[in-house]
mmCIF file of C-alpha atoms in Angstrom:
data_model
loop_
_atom_site.group_PDB
_atom_site.id
_atom_site.type_symbol
_atom_site.label_atom_id
_atom_site.label_comp_id
_atom_site.label_asym_id
_atom_site.label_seq_id
_atom_site.Cartn_x
_atom_site.Cartn_y
_atom_site.Cartn_z
ATOM 1 C CA MET M 821 92.497 93.301 79.663
ATOM 2 C CA THR M 822 91.456 94.330 76.185
ATOM 3 C CA ARG M 823 88.478 95.700 74.399
ATOM 4 C CA GLN M 824 87.885 96.814 70.821
ATOM 5 C CA VAL M 825 85.659 99.892 70.736
ATOM 6 C CA ALA M 826 83.830 100.727 67.498
ATOM 7 C CA GLY M 827 86.701 99.353 65.429
ATOM 8 C CA MET M 828 88.868 102.329 66.346
ATOM 9 C CA VAL M 829 90.566 101.922 69.694
ATOM 10 C CA ALA M 830 91.845 98.940 71.616
ATOM 11 C CA SER M 831 93.614 99.089 74.934
ATOM 12 C CA LEU M 832 95.683 96.898 77.157
ATOM 13 C CA CYS M 833 96.369 97.554 80.831
ATOM 14 C CA MET M 834 98.589 95.319 82.901
ATOM 15 C CA PHE M 835 99.038 96.980 86.276
ATOM 16 C CA MET M 836 100.385 100.376 85.194
ATOM 17 C CA TYR M 837 101.570 99.359 81.715
ATOM 18 C CA CYS M 838 99.107 100.411 79.069
ATOM 19 C CA PHE M 839 99.076 100.270 75.284
ATOM 20 C CA VAL M 840 96.483 102.121 73.245
ATOM 21 C CA PRO M 841 96.647 101.925 69.445
ATOM 22 C CA THR M 842 94.518 104.258 67.374
ATOM 23 C CA VAL M 843 93.965 102.106 64.331
ATOM 24 C CA GLY M 844 92.563 102.389 60.863
ATOM 25 C CA THR M 845 93.561 98.808 60.030
ATOM 26 C CA ALA M 846 94.529 95.837 62.137
ATOM 27 C CA ALA M 847 97.466 96.764 64.354
ATOM 28 C CA SER M 848 99.404 93.644 63.424
ATOM 29 C CA ALA M 849 99.129 94.407 59.688
ATOM 30 C CA ALA M 850 100.580 97.922 59.677
ATOM 31 C CA THR M 851 103.649 99.857 60.722
ATOM 32 C CA PRO M 852 102.918 102.623 63.214
ATOM 33 C CA SER M 853 103.167 106.081 61.680
ATOM 34 C CA PHE M 854 103.595 107.710 65.095
ATOM 35 C CA VAL M 855 104.238 106.436 68.601
ATOM 36 C CA GLU M 856 104.325 108.394 71.836
ATOM 37 C CA ALA M 857 105.050 107.270 75.368
ATOM 38 C CA VAL M 858 104.611 108.660 78.850
ATOM 39 C CA TRP M 859 106.068 107.023 81.910
ATOM 40 C CA SER M 860 106.818 107.425 85.595
ATOM 41 C CA GLN M 861 110.414 107.298 86.773
ATOM 42 C CA THR M 862 112.020 107.952 90.152
ATOM 43 C CA ASP M 863 114.475 110.863 90.238
ATOM 44 C CA ALA M 864 117.588 111.413 92.367
ATOM 45 C CA LEU M 865 115.491 112.836 95.211
ATOM 46 C CA GLY M 866 113.272 109.774 95.318
ATOM 47 C CA HIS M 867 110.226 111.384 93.707
ATOM 48 C CA ALA M 868 108.428 109.714 90.802
ATOM 49 C CA ALA M 869 108.314 112.112 87.835
ATOM 50 C CA ILE M 870 106.403 111.976 84.530
ATOM 51 C CA TYR M 871 108.306 111.913 81.222
ATOM 52 C CA TYR M 872 107.273 112.088 77.552
ATOM 53 C CA ALA M 873 108.900 110.986 74.283
ATOM 54 C CA ASP M 874 107.714 110.241 70.737
ATOM 55 C CA ARG M 875 108.922 108.957 67.389
ATOM 56 C CA GLN M 876 107.852 108.830 63.737
ATOM 57 C CA GLN M 877 107.578 105.352 62.188
ATOM 58 C CA ASP M 878 111.007 103.690 62.507
ATOM 59 C CA ALA M 879 112.847 106.860 63.545
ATOM 60 C CA PRO M 880 114.627 106.999 66.921
ATOM 61 C CA TRP M 881 112.775 108.167 69.982
ATOM 62 C CA SER M 882 112.972 111.867 70.758
ATOM 63 C CA GLU M 883 114.849 113.027 73.832
ATOM 64 C CA PRO M 884 112.622 112.527 76.874
ATOM 65 C CA VAL M 885 110.940 115.627 78.261
ATOM 66 C CA ARG M 886 110.278 115.840 81.974
ATOM 67 C CA ILE M 887 106.739 117.082 82.621
ATOM 68 C CA THR M 888 106.717 117.186 86.427
ATOM 69 C CA ASP M 889 109.187 118.589 88.948
ATOM 70 C CA ASP M 890 107.490 118.653 92.333
ATOM 71 C CA GLN M 891 107.172 116.874 95.679
ATOM 72 C CA PHE M 892 104.515 114.429 94.496
ATOM 73 C CA ASP M 893 104.995 110.815 93.527
ATOM 74 C CA ASN M 894 103.519 110.981 90.028
ATOM 75 C CA LEU M 895 102.196 107.620 88.829
ATOM 76 C CA HIS M 896 99.914 105.932 86.266
ATOM 77 C CA PRO M 897 100.384 108.442 83.386
ATOM 78 C CA VAL M 898 98.168 108.252 80.299
ATOM 79 C CA ILE M 899 98.015 110.421 77.184
ATOM 80 C CA ALA M 900 95.463 111.395 74.539
ATOM 81 C CA ASP M 901 95.673 113.705 71.520
ATOM 82 C CA GLY M 902 92.921 116.139 70.571
ATOM 83 C CA PRO M 903 91.864 117.135 67.039
ATOM 84 C CA ASP M 904 93.351 120.586 67.699
ATOM 85 C CA GLY M 905 96.807 119.054 68.166
ATOM 86 C CA ARG M 906 96.980 119.472 71.922
ATOM 87 C CA LYS M 907 98.198 116.532 73.983
ATOM 88 C CA TRP M 908 96.676 115.755 77.366
ATOM 89 C CA VAL M 909 98.683 113.814 79.942
ATOM 90 C CA VAL M 910 96.855 112.778 83.112
ATOM 91 C CA TRP M 911 98.220 110.880 86.110
ATOM 92 C CA SER M 912 97.895 110.040 89.810
ATOM 93 C CA ALA M 913 99.743 112.506 92.063
ATOM 94 C CA VAL M 914 100.447 111.119 95.524
ATOM 95 C CA ASN M 915 101.623 113.038 98.576
ATOM 96 C CA GLN M 916 100.617 110.835 101.486
ATOM 97 C CA PRO M 917 97.928 110.785 102.694
ATOM 98 C CA ASP M 918 96.560 112.669 99.670
ATOM 99 C CA PHE M 919 95.800 111.171 96.238
ATOM 100 C CA PHE M 920 94.991 113.619 93.426
ATOM 101 C CA ILE M 921 94.515 113.522 89.653
ATOM 102 C CA HIS M 922 96.906 115.935 87.934
ATOM 103 C CA TYR M 923 97.179 116.859 84.267
ATOM 104 C CA SER M 924 99.376 118.792 81.842
ATOM 105 C CA ILE M 925 98.655 119.971 78.291
ATOM 106 C CA LEU M 926 101.171 120.273 75.457
ATOM 107 C CA ALA M 927 100.280 123.277 73.283
ATOM 108 C CA GLY M 928 102.605 125.280 71.076
ATOM 109 C CA GLY M 929 105.506 123.024 71.993
ATOM 110 C CA VAL M 930 105.254 123.793 75.721
ATOM 111 C CA TRP M 931 103.919 121.612 78.522
ATOM 112 C CA SER M 932 101.694 123.464 80.968
ATOM 113 C CA ALA M 933 102.422 123.390 84.686
ATOM 114 C CA PRO M 934 100.659 120.434 86.336
ATOM 115 C CA ARG M 935 97.238 121.196 87.740
ATOM 116 C CA ALA M 936 94.760 119.187 89.798
ATOM 117 C CA ILE M 937 91.330 118.097 88.632
ATOM 118 C CA PRO M 938 89.099 119.192 91.532
ATOM 119 C CA SER M 939 87.140 116.263 92.937
ATOM 120 C CA GLY M 940 86.342 116.701 96.640
ATOM 121 C CA LEU M 941 87.042 112.981 97.111
ATOM 122 C CA SER M 942 89.288 111.363 99.696
ATOM 123 C CA SER M 943 91.396 109.589 97.080
ATOM 124 C CA ASN M 944 91.741 109.613 93.299
ATOM 125 C CA THR M 945 93.804 107.048 91.376
ATOM 126 C CA ALA M 946 94.350 105.279 88.040
ATOM 127 C CA PRO M 947 93.004 107.906 85.593
ATOM 128 C CA PHE M 948 92.356 107.479 81.885
ATOM 129 C CA VAL M 949 91.775 110.239 79.314
ATOM 130 C CA ALA M 950 90.218 110.626 75.867
ATOM 131 C CA VAL M 951 89.456 113.713 73.773
ATOM 132 C CA ASP M 952 86.301 114.016 71.660
ATOM 133 C CA ASP M 953 85.685 115.652 68.275
ATOM 134 C CA SER M 954 85.009 118.998 69.983
ATOM 135 C CA ASN M 955 88.369 118.970 71.823
ATOM 136 C CA VAL M 956 86.657 118.228 75.129
ATOM 137 C CA ALA M 957 88.844 116.109 77.413
ATOM 138 C CA TRP M 958 87.049 113.311 79.279
ATOM 139 C CA VAL M 959 88.798 111.795 82.298
ATOM 140 C CA VAL M 960 87.720 108.731 84.277
ATOM 141 C CA TRP M 961 89.337 107.377 87.430
ATOM 142 C CA SER M 962 88.852 105.317 90.582
ATOM 143 C CA GLY M 963 87.689 107.588 93.384
ATOM 144 C CA ASN M 964 86.809 107.093 97.018
ATOM 145 C CA ASP M 965 84.649 109.364 99.163
ATOM 146 C CA GLY M 966 86.124 108.032 102.403
ATOM 147 C CA VAL M 967 82.949 106.164 103.282
ATOM 148 C CA SER M 968 82.297 103.493 100.647
ATOM 149 C CA ASN M 969 84.400 101.385 98.273
ATOM 150 C CA ASP M 970 86.173 102.729 95.191
ATOM 151 C CA GLU M 971 83.809 103.901 92.465
ATOM 152 C CA ILE M 972 84.278 105.088 88.876
ATOM 153 C CA TYR M 973 84.102 108.865 88.445
ATOM 154 C CA PHE M 974 84.304 111.071 85.377
ATOM 155 C CA SER M 975 84.764 114.732 84.582
ATOM 156 C CA ARG M 976 85.099 116.835 81.418
ATOM 157 C CA CYS M 977 87.182 119.901 80.682
ATOM 158 C CA ARG M 978 85.135 122.328 78.596
ATOM 159 C CA ALA M 979 86.442 125.791 77.727
ATOM 160 C CA GLY M 980 89.167 125.359 80.326
ATOM 161 C CA LYS M 981 86.812 124.446 83.185
ATOM 162 C CA TRP M 982 86.271 121.025 84.720
ATOM 163 C CA ASP M 983 82.796 119.697 85.403
ATOM 164 C CA LYS M 984 82.032 118.557 88.923
ATOM 165 C CA PRO M 985 83.021 114.864 89.074
ATOM 166 C CA VAL M 986 80.101 112.441 88.887
ATOM 167 C CA ARG M 987 79.986 108.761 89.796
ATOM 168 C CA LEU M 988 79.583 106.718 86.626
ATOM 169 C CA ASN M 989 78.738 103.256 87.947
ATOM 170 C CA PRO M 990 75.519 102.537 89.876
ATOM 171 C CA LYS M 991 75.994 102.819 93.629
ATOM 172 C CA ASN M 992 76.959 99.512 95.203
ATOM 173 C CA GLU M 993 78.919 98.041 98.104
ATOM 174 C CA VAL M 994 81.806 96.556 96.098
ATOM 175 C CA PRO M 995 84.932 98.037 94.446
ATOM 176 C CA ASP M 996 84.929 99.374 90.885
ATOM 177 C CA ILE M 997 88.458 100.081 89.640
ATOM 178 C CA LEU M 998 90.853 100.643 86.708
ATOM 179 C CA PRO M 999 88.591 102.476 84.238
ATOM 180 C CA GLN M 1000 89.438 103.116 80.592
ATOM 181 C CA ILE M 1001 87.653 105.502 78.246
ATOM 182 C CA ALA M 1002 87.558 105.510 74.445
ATOM 183 C CA ILE M 1003 85.875 107.895 72.027
ATOM 184 C CA ALA M 1004 85.656 106.809 68.387
ATOM 185 C CA LYS M 1005 85.166 109.565 65.824
ATOM 186 C CA GLY M 1006 81.537 110.633 65.760
ATOM 187 C CA LYS M 1007 80.639 108.248 68.585
ATOM 188 C CA PRO M 1008 79.806 108.775 72.279
ATOM 189 C CA PRO M 1009 82.339 107.910 74.986
ATOM 190 C CA VAL M 1010 82.576 104.284 76.100
ATOM 191 C CA VAL M 1011 84.028 103.371 79.491
ATOM 192 C CA THR M 1012 85.220 99.943 80.609
ATOM 193 C CA TRP M 1013 86.416 98.984 84.077
ATOM 194 C CA LEU M 1014 86.782 96.131 86.540
ATOM 195 C CA GLY M 1015 83.898 95.618 88.923
ATOM 196 C CA PHE M 1016 83.932 93.164 91.809
ATOM 197 C CA ARG M 1017 80.901 90.954 91.385
ATOM 198 C CA ASP M 1018 80.102 87.465 92.714
ATOM 199 C CA GLY M 1019 83.467 87.072 94.417
ATOM 200 C CA GLU M 1020 85.689 88.119 91.509
ATOM 201 C CA TYR M 1021 86.427 90.990 89.137
ATOM 202 C CA HIS M 1022 84.515 91.254 85.862
ATOM 203 C CA ARG M 1023 85.096 93.663 82.989
ATOM 204 C CA LEU M 1024 82.115 95.983 82.657
ATOM 205 C CA GLN M 1025 81.206 98.582 80.052
ATOM 206 C CA SER M 1026 78.946 101.623 79.901
ATOM 207 C CA SER M 1027 78.282 104.128 77.096
ATOM 208 C CA ARG M 1028 77.319 107.770 77.278
ATOM 209 C CA ARG M 1029 73.619 108.265 76.536
ATOM 210 C CA GLY M 1030 72.704 111.937 76.425
ATOM 211 C CA ALA M 1031 73.386 113.324 79.883
ATOM 212 C CA SER M 1032 73.744 109.929 81.587
ATOM 213 C CA TRP M 1033 75.420 106.535 81.189
ATOM 214 C CA SER M 1034 73.939 103.246 80.068
ATOM 215 C CA LYS M 1035 73.470 100.368 82.495
ATOM 216 C CA PRO M 1036 76.796 98.498 82.789
ATOM 217 C CA VAL M 1037 77.069 95.240 80.884
ATOM 218 C CA GLU M 1038 79.693 92.550 81.243
ATOM 219 C CA ILE M 1039 82.042 92.129 78.285
ATOM 220 C CA SER M 1040 84.725 89.613 77.370
ATOM 221 C CA ASP M 1041 88.456 90.067 76.854
ATOM 222 C CA ALA M 1042 88.603 88.102 73.600
ATOM 223 C CA ALA M 1043 90.984 90.535 71.857
ATOM 224 C CA GLU M 1044 93.572 90.431 74.637
ATOM 225 C CA ALA M 1045 96.082 88.131 72.934
ATOM 226 C CA ALA M 1046 96.318 90.220 69.747
ATOM 227 C CA THR M 1047 96.734 93.477 71.626
ATOM 228 C CA GLU M 1048 99.338 92.009 73.967
ATOM 229 C CA GLN M 1049 101.350 90.830 70.965
ATOM 230 C CA ALA M 1050 101.163 94.282 69.375
ATOM 231 C CA ALA M 1051 102.403 95.821 72.627
ATOM 232 C CA ARG M 1052 105.364 93.450 72.829
ATOM 233 C CA GLU M 1053 106.500 94.454 69.339
ATOM 234 C CA ILE M 1054 106.957 98.120 70.269
ATOM 235 C CA ALA M 1055 110.232 98.979 71.984
ATOM 236 C CA LEU M 1056 110.084 101.661 74.653
ATOM 237 C CA PRO M 1057 112.645 104.486 74.891
ATOM 238 C CA ALA M 1058 115.950 103.234 76.267
ATOM 239 C CA THR M 1059 115.661 105.569 79.252
ATOM 240 C CA VAL M 1060 112.538 103.795 80.541
ATOM 241 C CA LYS M 1061 113.743 101.792 83.527
ATOM 242 C CA HIS M 1062 110.395 100.253 84.463
ATOM 243 C CA PRO M 1063 108.201 99.259 81.483
ATOM 244 C CA GLU M 1064 105.332 98.489 83.865
ATOM 245 C CA ARG M 1065 105.128 102.245 84.559
ATOM 246 C CA ALA M 1066 104.786 103.234 80.900
ATOM 247 C CA PHE M 1067 101.853 104.050 78.628
ATOM 248 C CA ILE M 1068 102.145 103.875 74.834
ATOM 249 C CA HIS M 1069 99.852 105.569 72.322
ATOM 250 C CA VAL M 1070 100.179 104.323 68.744
ATOM 251 C CA ILE M 1071 98.792 105.862 65.555
ATOM 252 C CA TYR M 1072 98.682 103.766 62.379
#
């Protein structure tokens, strides 16, 4: 599932495996200048933990850094870099029957202790994160209030405080899942997701318009083949046991 947003960001999500290149030229025509990966891996105690590694161009991957060490099963990690150099990693934290969205920030070479994004929802899964020109982190995810189907929610972290989560898609009686968010330089956020319509899932898109979101429109996945090929050409760290649990961010 792929979408080019304002010529700057394309993304591919296959189950939990995601590839997001930040591109100035076509991904297939350039060598990455920087690649970073986050992934979920089960430890000796049976808990899924989040790890991070990066590399410069053709250099070897750095030693993996473990971000989480808790009783949660930590899944679906994603990462975004802010203009101020901070890195935001966001993921699903599961401790049955609870499903939370947790995050950690790399600043000054140190990862912060994981914290939860407050939502008040019954379940929160499959997050995606982007950081705008003002270093505001935007997170979208599939949330459920315990009454209706999954919906798309978003929140922002401004000056260290999270906004109250707001439903992004119009209220309906069908599932809306697997959101992705992209913010091109100088542009408003754009969110894409899968919405169940007419008996099958369709890829939908909505853009930020002032204090609200535009009416969702259906989009195609025409760029999928090129992005999939770019993803296949990037080798993950050798310690990644399950590529389907990894997320790669590429800078060209």
